[in-house]
Amino acid sequence: MSDALTKRDDGEWVEVSGFVRRLLPDDADGSRHQRFVIDVGRQQTLLIAHNIELAERVPVGMGDRVYVRGLYEWNDLGGLVHWTHRDPMEDGEGGWVRYRRRTYA
């Protein structure tokens, strides 16, 4: 899957799975986001920015496997995935994080 995550795919909806490699402090600038880095294979990592004002915090730990659907944004570090929650306006697609058979959206 990581082959598809390139600069040309910036702004596209993606579904990825990976293992949590790093837990970061919440981003409190604007809407609060839970942040963690996952390893999606082939030496690529993604920052997951999960809005915890619109969705419940995901209780992930180091090494846990997660499945994520959201909007991909390319950067030199591998990229990030955000919009991992329901669409608050309910007029478009939404994302989610799946962890241990539960979906956080």
Tab-separated table of N, CA and C in Angstrom, residues 32-72:
chain	number	residue	atom	x	y	z
A	32	ARG	N	-8.231	19.952	18.827
A	32	ARG	CA	-7.295	19.000	19.436
A	32	ARG	C	-7.202	17.726	18.610
A	33	HIS	N	-5.994	17.286	18.370
A	33	HIS	CA	-5.740	16.061	17.613
A	33	HIS	C	-4.819	15.137	18.392
A	34	GLN	N	-5.228	13.872	18.464
A	34	GLN	CA	-4.357	12.818	18.954
A	34	GLN	C	-3.388	12.517	17.815
A	35	ARG	N	-2.106	12.367	18.135
A	35	ARG	CA	-1.119	12.125	17.077
A	35	ARG	C	-0.283	10.894	17.390
A	36	PHE	N	-0.097	10.071	16.374
A	36	PHE	CA	0.800	8.930	16.490
A	36	PHE	C	1.308	8.581	15.103
A	37	VAL	N	2.467	7.932	15.069
A	37	VAL	CA	3.120	7.565	13.814
A	37	VAL	C	2.971	6.063	13.629
A	38	ILE	N	2.564	5.666	12.409
A	38	ILE	CA	2.488	4.240	12.105
A	38	ILE	C	3.480	3.890	10.997
A	39	ASP	N	3.966	2.682	11.059
A	39	ASP	CA	4.850	2.121	10.038
A	39	ASP	C	3.958	1.334	9.079
A	40	VAL	N	3.919	1.759	7.814
A	40	VAL	CA	3.063	1.093	6.838
A	40	VAL	C	3.851	0.144	5.935
A	41	GLY	N	5.126	-0.072	6.246
A	41	GLY	CA	5.947	-0.994	5.479
A	41	GLY	C	6.804	-0.281	4.448
A	42	ARG	N	7.756	-1.026	3.921
A	42	ARG	CA	8.677	-0.504	2.904
A	42	ARG	C	9.335	0.795	3.330
A	43	GLN	N	9.701	0.840	4.598
A	43	GLN	CA	10.405	1.975	5.188
A	43	GLN	C	9.636	3.288	5.065
A	44	GLN	N	8.313	3.211	5.143
A	44	GLN	CA	7.496	4.423	5.112
A	44	GLN	C	6.659	4.504	6.378
A	45	THR	N	6.607	5.706	6.918
A	45	THR	CA	5.768	5.968	8.077
A	45	THR	C	4.779	7.070	7.743
A	46	LEU	N	3.704	7.110	8.504
A	46	LEU	CA	2.680	8.144	8.349
A	46	LEU	C	2.323	8.693	9.716
A	47	LEU	N	2.153	9.994	9.773
A	47	LEU	CA	1.627	10.631	10.969
A	47	LEU	C	0.109	10.561	10.887
A	48	ILE	N	-0.517	10.058	11.926
A	48	ILE	CA	-1.979	10.041	12.005
A	48	ILE	C	-2.391	11.186	12.926
A	49	ALA	N	-3.247	12.074	12.425
A	49	ALA	CA	-3.761	13.208	13.205
A	49	ALA	C	-5.263	12.997	13.351
A	50	HIS	N	-5.680	12.499	14.506
A	50	HIS	CA	-7.056	12.081	14.763
A	50	HIS	C	-7.749	13.128	15.631
A	51	ASN	N	-8.752	13.810	15.090
A	51	ASN	CA	-9.441	14.908	15.773
A	51	ASN	C	-10.240	14.358	16.956
A	52	ILE	N	-9.809	14.685	18.169
A	52	ILE	CA	-10.476	14.160	19.363
A	52	ILE	C	-11.541	15.121	19.897
A	53	GLU	N	-11.856	16.139	19.121
A	53	GLU	CA	-13.038	16.949	19.425
A	53	GLU	C	-14.251	16.402	18.680
A	54	LEU	N	-14.000	15.658	17.601
A	54	LEU	CA	-15.081	15.076	16.808
A	54	LEU	C	-15.206	13.571	16.987
A	55	ALA	N	-14.164	12.926	17.474
A	55	ALA	CA	-14.172	11.470	17.643
A	55	ALA	C	-13.468	11.117	18.955
A	56	GLU	N	-13.784	9.951	19.455
A	56	GLU	CA	-13.186	9.472	20.698
A	56	GLU	C	-11.701	9.156	20.491
A	57	ARG	N	-10.914	9.404	21.531
A	57	ARG	CA	-9.492	9.052	21.500
A	57	ARG	C	-9.341	7.543	21.306
A	58	VAL	N	-8.356	7.149	20.520
A	58	VAL	CA	-8.073	5.733	20.276
A	58	VAL	C	-7.013	5.298	21.295
A	59	PRO	N	-7.288	4.258	22.088
A	59	PRO	CA	-6.355	3.867	23.151
A	59	PRO	C	-5.184	3.008	22.651
A	60	VAL	N	-4.454	3.513	21.664
A	60	VAL	CA	-3.357	2.746	21.068
A	60	VAL	C	-2.101	2.829	21.917
A	61	GLY	N	-1.261	1.823	21.749
A	61	GLY	CA	0.050	1.787	22.394
A	61	GLY	C	1.107	1.403	21.381
A	62	MET	N	2.337	1.479	21.781
A	62	MET	CA	3.449	1.126	20.904
A	62	MET	C	3.305	-0.311	20.404
A	63	GLY	N	3.475	-0.496	19.100
A	63	GLY	CA	3.411	-1.822	18.502
A	63	GLY	C	2.028	-2.287	18.110
A	64	ASP	N	0.999	-1.555	18.504
A	64	ASP	CA	-0.377	-1.944	18.165
A	64	ASP	C	-0.632	-1.757	16.672
A	65	ARG	N	-1.434	-2.649	16.107
A	65	ARG	CA	-1.829	-2.528	14.702
A	65	ARG	C	-3.123	-1.726	14.623
A	66	VAL	N	-3.168	-0.786	13.685
A	66	VAL	CA	-4.362	0.015	13.452
A	66	VAL	C	-4.661	0.038	11.968
A	67	TYR	N	-5.922	0.267	11.664
A	67	TYR	CA	-6.392	0.463	10.296
A	67	TYR	C	-6.967	1.868	10.254
A	68	VAL	N	-6.630	2.618	9.224
A	68	VAL	CA	-7.001	4.029	9.178
A	68	VAL	C	-7.563	4.379	7.809
A	69	ARG	N	-8.629	5.190	7.819
A	69	ARG	CA	-9.163	5.774	6.592
A	69	ARG	C	-9.217	7.275	6.815
A	70	GLY	N	-8.636	8.030	5.874
A	70	GLY	CA	-8.641	9.478	5.998
A	70	GLY	C	-8.037	10.132	4.773
A	71	LEU	N	-7.825	11.419	4.863
A	71	LEU	CA	-7.231	12.196	3.772
A	71	LEU	C	-5.717	12.203	3.925
A	72	TYR	N	-5.042	11.868	2.838
A	72	TYR	CA	-3.582	11.803	2.824
A	72	TYR	C	-3.001	13.138	2.388
